Short mmCIF file of N, CA, C and O in Angstrom, two decimals:
data_model
loop_
_atom_site.label_atom_id
_atom_site.label_comp_id
_atom_site.label_asym_id
_atom_site.label_seq_id
_atom_site.Cartn_x
_atom_site.Cartn_y
_atom_site.Cartn_z
N MET P 1 -4.70 1.91 12.30
CA MET P 1 -5.87 1.49 11.55
C MET P 1 -6.05 0.00 11.71
O MET P 1 -5.12 -0.77 11.62
N GLU P 2 -7.27 -0.41 11.91
CA GLU P 2 -7.59 -1.83 12.06
C GLU P 2 -7.82 -2.46 10.70
O GLU P 2 -8.69 -2.03 9.95
N LEU P 3 -7.04 -3.46 10.38
CA LEU P 3 -7.16 -4.13 9.10
C LEU P 3 -7.77 -5.52 9.25
O LEU P 3 -7.65 -6.34 8.36
N GLN P 4 -8.44 -5.77 10.37
CA GLN P 4 -9.02 -7.08 10.61
C GLN P 4 -9.98 -7.49 9.50
O GLN P 4 -10.03 -8.65 9.13
N SER P 5 -10.72 -6.54 8.94
CA SER P 5 -11.67 -6.87 7.88
C SER P 5 -10.97 -7.50 6.68
O SER P 5 -11.56 -8.30 5.96
N LEU P 6 -9.71 -7.17 6.48
CA LEU P 6 -8.93 -7.76 5.40
C LEU P 6 -8.77 -9.26 5.61
O LEU P 6 -8.79 -10.04 4.67
N LEU P 7 -8.64 -9.68 6.84
CA LEU P 7 -8.41 -11.08 7.15
C LEU P 7 -9.70 -11.86 7.36
O LEU P 7 -9.67 -13.08 7.49
N ASP P 8 -10.83 -11.19 7.40
CA ASP P 8 -12.11 -11.85 7.64
C ASP P 8 -12.64 -12.62 6.44
O ASP P 8 -13.27 -13.64 6.60
N GLY P 9 -12.43 -12.14 5.25
CA GLY P 9 -13.00 -12.79 4.07
C GLY P 9 -11.94 -13.05 3.01
O GLY P 9 -10.84 -12.52 3.06
N ASN P 10 -12.28 -13.89 2.05
CA ASN P 10 -11.37 -14.21 0.95
C ASN P 10 -11.68 -13.32 -0.25
O ASN P 10 -12.74 -12.71 -0.33
N GLY P 11 -10.75 -13.30 -1.21
CA GLY P 11 -10.97 -12.59 -2.45
C GLY P 11 -10.38 -11.20 -2.45
O GLY P 11 -9.55 -10.85 -1.61
N SER P 12 -10.82 -10.39 -3.42
CA SER P 12 -10.29 -9.04 -3.63
C SER P 12 -10.97 -8.04 -2.72
O SER P 12 -12.15 -8.18 -2.38
N ASN P 13 -10.21 -7.00 -2.38
CA ASN P 13 -10.73 -5.96 -1.52
C ASN P 13 -9.95 -4.68 -1.81
O ASN P 13 -8.85 -4.72 -2.35
N ALA P 14 -10.51 -3.55 -1.43
CA ALA P 14 -9.83 -2.26 -1.47
C ALA P 14 -10.19 -1.52 -0.19
O ALA P 14 -11.36 -1.24 0.05
N LEU P 15 -9.18 -1.27 0.63
CA LEU P 15 -9.39 -0.66 1.93
C LEU P 15 -8.57 0.62 2.07
O LEU P 15 -7.41 0.66 1.64
N PRO P 16 -9.13 1.64 2.70
CA PRO P 16 -8.34 2.85 2.93
C PRO P 16 -7.36 2.63 4.07
O PRO P 16 -7.64 1.89 5.02
N PHE P 17 -6.20 3.24 3.96
CA PHE P 17 -5.19 3.20 5.02
C PHE P 17 -4.66 4.60 5.21
O PHE P 17 -4.16 5.21 4.26
N ILE P 18 -4.75 5.10 6.42
CA ILE P 18 -4.23 6.43 6.75
C ILE P 18 -3.17 6.24 7.82
O ILE P 18 -3.42 5.58 8.82
N PHE P 19 -1.98 6.79 7.58
CA PHE P 19 -0.96 6.68 8.62
C PHE P 19 -0.70 8.04 9.25
O PHE P 19 -0.94 9.08 8.65
N SER P 20 -0.23 8.02 10.48
CA SER P 20 -0.15 9.23 11.30
C SER P 20 0.69 10.34 10.68
O SER P 20 0.40 11.51 10.89
N GLY P 21 1.71 10.01 9.91
CA GLY P 21 2.58 11.04 9.33
C GLY P 21 1.93 11.84 8.22
O GLY P 21 2.37 12.93 7.90
N GLN P 22 0.87 11.28 7.62
CA GLN P 22 0.13 11.96 6.53
C GLN P 22 -1.37 11.78 6.77
O GLN P 22 -2.07 11.16 5.97
N PRO P 23 -1.91 12.31 7.86
CA PRO P 23 -3.32 12.05 8.19
C PRO P 23 -4.32 12.62 7.19
O PRO P 23 -5.47 12.19 7.15
N GLU P 24 -3.89 13.55 6.34
CA GLU P 24 -4.80 14.15 5.36
C GLU P 24 -4.81 13.39 4.04
O GLU P 24 -5.50 13.77 3.11
N THR P 25 -4.04 12.31 3.93
CA THR P 25 -3.98 11.52 2.70
C THR P 25 -4.41 10.08 2.97
O THR P 25 -4.35 9.60 4.09
N THR P 26 -4.82 9.41 1.90
CA THR P 26 -5.27 8.03 2.03
C THR P 26 -4.54 7.15 1.02
O THR P 26 -4.50 7.47 -0.16
N VAL P 27 -3.99 6.07 1.51
CA VAL P 27 -3.41 5.04 0.66
C VAL P 27 -4.50 3.97 0.54
O VAL P 27 -5.14 3.62 1.53
N ILE P 28 -4.73 3.48 -0.66
CA ILE P 28 -5.71 2.41 -0.86
C ILE P 28 -4.96 1.08 -0.89
O ILE P 28 -4.03 0.91 -1.67
N LEU P 29 -5.38 0.16 -0.04
CA LEU P 29 -4.78 -1.17 -0.03
C LEU P 29 -5.61 -2.08 -0.90
O LEU P 29 -6.71 -2.49 -0.53
N ASN P 30 -5.12 -2.34 -2.10
CA ASN P 30 -5.76 -3.31 -2.99
C ASN P 30 -5.22 -4.67 -2.58
O ASN P 30 -4.01 -4.91 -2.69
N THR P 31 -6.10 -5.53 -2.12
CA THR P 31 -5.66 -6.80 -1.54
C THR P 31 -6.38 -7.98 -2.18
O THR P 31 -7.45 -7.83 -2.78
N TYR P 32 -5.76 -9.12 -2.03
CA TYR P 32 -6.39 -10.39 -2.41
C TYR P 32 -5.96 -11.43 -1.39
O TYR P 32 -4.76 -11.61 -1.13
N LYS P 33 -6.94 -12.10 -0.82
CA LYS P 33 -6.66 -13.16 0.15
C LYS P 33 -7.12 -14.47 -0.45
O LYS P 33 -8.30 -14.66 -0.74
N ALA P 34 -6.17 -15.39 -0.65
CA ALA P 34 -6.49 -16.72 -1.17
C ALA P 34 -7.30 -17.50 -0.12
O ALA P 34 -7.15 -17.28 1.09
N ALA P 35 -8.14 -18.41 -0.58
CA ALA P 35 -8.97 -19.21 0.33
C ALA P 35 -8.12 -19.99 1.33
O ALA P 35 -8.54 -20.19 2.47
N GLY P 36 -6.92 -20.39 0.93
CA GLY P 36 -6.06 -21.18 1.81
C GLY P 36 -5.12 -20.35 2.68
O GLY P 36 -4.33 -20.91 3.45
N TYR P 37 -5.22 -19.01 2.59
CA TYR P 37 -4.34 -18.18 3.40
C TYR P 37 -4.76 -18.22 4.86
O TYR P 37 -5.94 -18.15 5.18
N GLU P 38 -3.77 -18.31 5.74
CA GLU P 38 -3.96 -18.22 7.18
C GLU P 38 -2.88 -17.32 7.73
O GLU P 38 -1.77 -17.27 7.18
N PRO P 39 -3.16 -16.60 8.83
CA PRO P 39 -2.10 -15.79 9.43
C PRO P 39 -0.84 -16.62 9.66
O PRO P 39 -0.91 -17.78 10.06
N GLY P 40 0.28 -16.03 9.34
CA GLY P 40 1.56 -16.72 9.44
C GLY P 40 2.08 -17.19 8.09
O GLY P 40 3.26 -17.45 7.94
N LYS P 41 1.18 -17.28 7.11
CA LYS P 41 1.61 -17.63 5.75
C LYS P 41 2.13 -16.36 5.08
O LYS P 41 1.89 -15.24 5.55
N PRO P 42 2.83 -16.51 3.94
CA PRO P 42 3.45 -15.35 3.31
C PRO P 42 2.46 -14.27 2.85
O PRO P 42 1.36 -14.56 2.40
N VAL P 43 2.92 -13.04 3.00
CA VAL P 43 2.23 -11.86 2.49
C VAL P 43 3.15 -11.26 1.43
O VAL P 43 4.34 -11.08 1.67
N VAL P 44 2.59 -10.97 0.25
CA VAL P 44 3.37 -10.39 -0.83
C VAL P 44 2.92 -8.95 -1.03
O VAL P 44 1.74 -8.69 -1.27
N PHE P 45 3.87 -8.01 -0.91
CA PHE P 45 3.60 -6.60 -1.20
C PHE P 45 3.98 -6.35 -2.65
O PHE P 45 5.07 -6.73 -3.08
N VAL P 46 3.09 -5.70 -3.38
CA VAL P 46 3.31 -5.39 -4.79
C VAL P 46 3.14 -3.88 -4.95
O VAL P 46 2.11 -3.34 -4.55
N GLN P 47 4.14 -3.21 -5.51
CA GLN P 47 4.08 -1.76 -5.64
C GLN P 47 3.81 -1.35 -7.09
O GLN P 47 4.51 -1.80 -7.99
N HIS P 48 2.81 -0.50 -7.27
CA HIS P 48 2.47 -0.01 -8.60
C HIS P 48 3.50 0.99 -9.10
O HIS P 48 4.36 1.44 -8.35
N GLY P 49 3.36 1.34 -10.36
CA GLY P 49 4.24 2.32 -10.99
C GLY P 49 3.54 3.65 -11.18
O GLY P 49 2.64 4.02 -10.43
N MET P 50 3.93 4.37 -12.24
CA MET P 50 3.42 5.72 -12.50
C MET P 50 1.92 5.79 -12.73
O MET P 50 1.31 6.82 -12.49
N LEU P 51 1.29 4.72 -13.19
CA LEU P 51 -0.14 4.76 -13.48
C LEU P 51 -1.02 4.66 -12.24
O LEU P 51 -2.23 4.82 -12.31
N ARG P 52 -0.40 4.37 -11.09
CA ARG P 52 -1.12 4.28 -9.81
C ARG P 52 -2.23 3.24 -9.87
O ARG P 52 -3.31 3.43 -9.35
N ASN P 53 -1.97 2.11 -10.50
CA ASN P 53 -2.97 1.07 -10.72
C ASN P 53 -2.69 -0.18 -9.89
O ASN P 53 -2.48 -1.25 -10.40
N GLY P 54 -2.71 0.01 -8.58
CA GLY P 54 -2.46 -1.09 -7.68
C GLY P 54 -3.45 -2.23 -7.83
O GLY P 54 -3.10 -3.39 -7.60
N ASP P 55 -4.68 -1.92 -8.25
CA ASP P 55 -5.67 -2.99 -8.46
C ASP P 55 -5.23 -3.93 -9.58
O ASP P 55 -5.39 -5.15 -9.46
N ASP P 56 -4.64 -3.40 -10.64
CA ASP P 56 -4.13 -4.25 -11.72
C ASP P 56 -2.95 -5.09 -11.25
O ASP P 56 -2.83 -6.26 -11.60
N TYR P 57 -2.07 -4.50 -10.46
CA TYR P 57 -0.93 -5.24 -9.93
C TYR P 57 -1.40 -6.36 -9.02
O TYR P 57 -0.88 -7.47 -9.07
N ARG P 58 -2.38 -6.07 -8.17
CA ARG P 58 -2.96 -7.10 -7.32
C ARG P 58 -3.53 -8.23 -8.16
O ARG P 58 -3.27 -9.40 -7.91
N ASP P 59 -4.32 -7.86 -9.17
CA ASP P 59 -4.99 -8.87 -10.00
C ASP P 59 -3.99 -9.77 -10.72
O ASP P 59 -4.25 -10.96 -10.90
N PHE P 60 -2.85 -9.22 -11.11
CA PHE P 60 -1.82 -10.02 -11.77
C PHE P 60 -1.34 -11.16 -10.87
O PHE P 60 -0.98 -12.23 -11.35
N TRP P 61 -1.36 -10.95 -9.56
CA TRP P 61 -0.86 -11.92 -8.60
C TRP P 61 -1.91 -12.92 -8.11
O TRP P 61 -1.58 -13.83 -7.33
N ILE P 62 -3.16 -12.81 -8.52
CA ILE P 62 -4.21 -13.68 -7.99
C ILE P 62 -3.93 -15.15 -8.24
O ILE P 62 -4.08 -15.98 -7.33
N ALA P 63 -3.52 -15.53 -9.44
CA ALA P 63 -3.26 -16.95 -9.73
C ALA P 63 -2.16 -17.50 -8.81
O ALA P 63 -2.30 -18.60 -8.26
N ALA P 64 -1.09 -16.74 -8.62
CA ALA P 64 -0.01 -17.18 -7.73
C ALA P 64 -0.50 -17.25 -6.28
O ALA P 64 -0.13 -18.16 -5.53
N ALA P 65 -1.33 -16.30 -5.89
CA ALA P 65 -1.88 -16.31 -4.53
C ALA P 65 -2.70 -17.56 -4.28
O ALA P 65 -2.56 -18.21 -3.24
N ASP P 66 -3.55 -17.91 -5.24
CA ASP P 66 -4.36 -19.12 -5.09
C ASP P 66 -3.50 -20.38 -5.07
O ASP P 66 -3.75 -21.31 -4.31
N ARG P 67 -2.48 -20.40 -5.89
CA ARG P 67 -1.61 -21.57 -5.98
C ARG P 67 -0.78 -21.77 -4.71
O ARG P 67 -0.51 -22.88 -4.29
N HIS P 68 -0.39 -20.65 -4.06
CA HIS P 68 0.53 -20.73 -2.92
C HIS P 68 -0.09 -20.23 -1.61
O HIS P 68 0.64 -20.04 -0.62
N ASP P 69 -1.41 -20.02 -1.59
CA ASP P 69 -2.12 -19.58 -0.36
C ASP P 69 -1.52 -18.29 0.21
O ASP P 69 -1.15 -18.21 1.38
N LEU P 70 -1.46 -17.26 -0.63
CA LEU P 70 -0.85 -15.99 -0.25
C LEU P 70 -1.89 -14.92 0.05
O LEU P 70 -3.03 -14.98 -0.39
N LEU P 71 -1.44 -13.91 0.76
CA LEU P 71 -2.15 -12.65 0.89
C LEU P 71 -1.37 -11.64 0.07
O LEU P 71 -0.17 -11.46 0.27
N ILE P 72 -2.04 -10.98 -0.88
CA ILE P 72 -1.42 -9.96 -1.73
C ILE P 72 -1.86 -8.59 -1.23
O ILE P 72 -3.06 -8.37 -0.99
N VAL P 73 -0.93 -7.68 -1.08
CA VAL P 73 -1.23 -6.31 -0.67
C VAL P 73 -0.53 -5.38 -1.65
O VAL P 73 0.69 -5.40 -1.77
N ALA P 74 -1.33 -4.60 -2.37
CA ALA P 74 -0.80 -3.64 -3.34
C ALA P 74 -1.21 -2.24 -2.90
O ALA P 74 -2.28 -1.74 -3.27
N PRO P 75 -0.38 -1.57 -2.08
CA PRO P 75 -0.70 -0.21 -1.66
C PRO P 75 -0.75 0.71 -2.89
O PRO P 75 0.14 0.65 -3.74
N THR P 76 -1.79 1.51 -2.96
CA THR P 76 -1.95 2.43 -4.08
C THR P 76 -1.96 3.86 -3.55
O THR P 76 -2.72 4.18 -2.64
N PHE P 77 -1.11 4.68 -4.12
CA PHE P 77 -0.99 6.08 -3.73
C PHE P 77 -1.71 6.92 -4.78
O PHE P 77 -1.11 7.29 -5.80
N PRO P 78 -3.00 7.22 -4.57
CA PRO P 78 -3.80 7.91 -5.59
C PRO P 78 -3.23 9.28 -5.94
O PRO P 78 -2.72 10.00 -5.09
N ASN P 79 -3.36 9.62 -7.21
CA ASN P 79 -2.88 10.90 -7.71
C ASN P 79 -3.50 12.08 -6.95
O ASN P 79 -2.84 13.09 -6.75
N GLY P 80 -4.75 11.96 -6.55
CA GLY P 80 -5.41 13.05 -5.84
C GLY P 80 -4.71 13.42 -4.54
O GLY P 80 -4.58 14.58 -4.20
N ASP P 81 -4.27 12.42 -3.79
CA ASP P 81 -3.61 12.67 -2.50
C ASP P 81 -2.09 12.76 -2.63
O ASP P 81 -1.43 13.32 -1.76
N PHE P 82 -1.53 12.17 -3.67
CA PHE P 82 -0.08 12.14 -3.85
C PHE P 82 0.26 12.59 -5.28
O PHE P 82 0.79 11.82 -6.07
N PRO P 83 -0.05 13.85 -5.62
CA PRO P 83 0.17 14.31 -6.99
C PRO P 83 1.65 14.51 -7.32
O PRO P 83 2.45 14.79 -6.43
N GLU P 84 1.94 14.32 -8.58
CA GLU P 84 3.28 14.63 -9.11
C GLU P 84 4.36 13.77 -8.48
O GLU P 84 4.20 13.22 -7.39
N PRO P 85 5.50 13.67 -9.15
CA PRO P 85 6.60 12.85 -8.63
C PRO P 85 7.10 13.30 -7.26
O PRO P 85 7.55 12.48 -6.47
N GLU P 86 7.02 14.57 -6.96
CA GLU P 86 7.51 15.05 -5.67
C GLU P 86 6.78 14.37 -4.52
O GLU P 86 7.34 14.19 -3.44
N ASN P 87 5.53 14.03 -4.74
CA ASN P 87 4.73 13.46 -3.66
C ASN P 87 4.70 11.94 -3.65
O ASN P 87 4.52 11.35 -2.61
N TYR P 88 4.85 11.31 -4.80
CA TYR P 88 4.83 9.85 -4.82
C TYR P 88 6.24 9.30 -4.99
O TYR P 88 6.80 8.69 -4.07
N ASN P 89 6.84 9.54 -6.13
CA ASN P 89 8.17 8.99 -6.41
C ASN P 89 9.21 9.45 -5.38
O ASN P 89 10.09 8.68 -5.00
N ASN P 90 9.12 10.69 -4.97
CA ASN P 90 10.11 11.25 -4.06
C ASN P 90 9.70 11.13 -2.59
O ASN P 90 10.40 11.65 -1.72
N GLY P 91 8.59 10.50 -2.31
CA GLY P 91 8.22 10.15 -0.95
C GLY P 91 7.81 11.27 -0.02
O GLY P 91 7.76 11.08 1.18
N MET P 92 7.53 12.44 -0.54
CA MET P 92 7.16 13.61 0.26
C MET P 92 8.26 13.96 1.26
O MET P 92 8.00 14.38 2.38
N VAL P 93 9.49 13.78 0.82
CA VAL P 93 10.65 14.05 1.67
C VAL P 93 10.94 15.55 1.74
O VAL P 93 11.43 16.04 2.75
N LEU P 94 10.59 16.28 0.68
CA LEU P 94 10.82 17.73 0.65
C LEU P 94 9.50 18.47 0.56
O LEU P 94 8.55 18.01 -0.08
N ASP P 95 9.44 19.65 1.16
CA ASP P 95 8.24 20.47 1.06
C ASP P 95 8.27 21.30 -0.23
O ASP P 95 9.19 21.15 -1.04
N ALA P 96 7.29 22.17 -0.41
CA ALA P 96 7.18 22.96 -1.64
C ALA P 96 8.39 23.87 -1.87
O ALA P 96 8.71 24.21 -3.00
N GLU P 97 9.07 24.26 -0.79
CA GLU P 97 10.25 25.10 -0.91
C GLU P 97 11.54 24.28 -1.07
O GLU P 97 12.63 24.84 -1.12
N GLY P 98 11.42 22.96 -1.09
CA GLY P 98 12.59 22.11 -1.26
C GLY P 98 13.31 21.78 0.04
O GLY P 98 14.42 21.26 0.02
N LYS P 99 12.67 22.08 1.17
CA LYS P 99 13.29 21.79 2.46
C LYS P 99 12.81 20.44 2.98
O LYS P 99 11.67 20.04 2.74
N PRO P 100 13.68 19.73 3.69
CA PRO P 100 13.29 18.42 4.22
C PRO P 100 12.09 18.50 5.16
O PRO P 100 11.96 19.43 5.95
N THR P 101 11.21 17.52 5.03
CA THR P 101 10.05 17.41 5.92
C THR P 101 10.39 16.42 7.04
O THR P 101 11.37 15.68 6.94
N PRO P 102 9.61 16.39 8.10
CA PRO P 102 9.89 15.43 9.18
C PRO P 102 9.81 13.99 8.66
O PRO P 102 8.95 13.66 7.85
N ARG P 103 10.70 13.14 9.13
CA ARG P 103 10.73 11.73 8.70
C ARG P 103 9.38 11.04 8.89
O ARG P 103 9.03 10.16 8.12
N GLU P 104 8.65 11.41 9.91
CA GLU P 104 7.36 10.78 10.18
C GLU P 104 6.37 10.97 9.03
O GLU P 104 5.41 10.22 8.90
N SER P 105 6.59 12.00 8.20
CA SER P 105 5.65 12.29 7.11
C SER P 105 6.04 11.63 5.78
O SER P 105 5.28 11.69 4.83
N TRP P 106 7.20 11.03 5.72
CA TRP P 106 7.67 10.43 4.46
C TRP P 106 6.81 9.22 4.11
O TRP P 106 6.60 8.33 4.94
N ILE P 107 6.35 9.15 2.87
CA ILE P 107 5.52 8.00 2.50
C ILE P 107 6.35 6.74 2.28
O ILE P 107 5.79 5.65 2.16
N TYR P 108 7.66 6.86 2.30
CA TYR P 108 8.50 5.66 2.25
C TYR P 108 8.23 4.77 3.46
O TYR P 108 8.53 3.58 3.45
N ARG P 109 7.68 5.34 4.51
CA ARG P 109 7.37 4.59 5.72
C ARG P 109 6.11 3.75 5.57
O ARG P 109 5.88 2.82 6.35
N ALA P 110 5.27 4.06 4.60
CA ALA P 110 3.96 3.41 4.48
C ALA P 110 4.02 1.89 4.42
O ALA P 110 3.28 1.22 5.15
N PRO P 111 4.87 1.27 3.57
CA PRO P 111 4.86 -0.20 3.54
C PRO P 111 5.15 -0.84 4.90
O PRO P 111 4.48 -1.81 5.28
N ALA P 112 6.10 -0.30 5.64
CA ALA P 112 6.40 -0.86 6.96
C ALA P 112 5.23 -0.67 7.92
O ALA P 112 4.91 -1.58 8.70
N LEU P 113 4.59 0.47 7.86
CA LEU P 113 3.44 0.72 8.72
C LEU P 113 2.26 -0.19 8.36
O LEU P 113 1.53 -0.66 9.25
N ILE P 114 2.08 -0.43 7.08
CA ILE P 114 1.01 -1.34 6.65
C ILE P 114 1.32 -2.76 7.12
O ILE P 114 0.44 -3.44 7.67
N ALA P 115 2.56 -3.19 6.96
CA ALA P 115 2.94 -4.53 7.43
C ALA P 115 2.74 -4.65 8.93
O ALA P 115 2.22 -5.66 9.42
N GLU P 116 3.11 -3.62 9.66
CA GLU P 116 2.91 -3.63 11.12
C GLU P 116 1.42 -3.72 11.47
O GLU P 116 1.04 -4.45 12.38
N ALA P 117 0.59 -2.99 10.75
CA ALA P 117 -0.85 -3.00 11.02
C ALA P 117 -1.46 -4.38 10.71
O ALA P 117 -2.41 -4.80 11.35
N LEU P 118 -0.90 -5.07 9.70
CA LEU P 118 -1.39 -6.40 9.38
C LEU P 118 -1.04 -7.38 10.48
O LEU P 118 -1.71 -8.34 10.72
#
């Protein structure tokens, strides 16, 4: 997925991210780019909790981002695509029968794939 639009403008954004291991699901990247951010400066990943409110987590970091010229990325795993703890908290490691799924489908891979895409 091309995330160039994330780097084109400043401020808050919400972009869909689909990775190959889970092509039927969408992770929402709630982001904030400080006016002073440039490629090569720090990127802060912030992970939401049970409420799936990555936008709130992103917003909490805006003041720090502006102060330190950061890019904030808060991947959000919506309840619709990642329902119940088995799918979010447990990373989709097991299928409905409790058998291991292929590693490529584990959502634990998402942060690394997002960082790579950035």
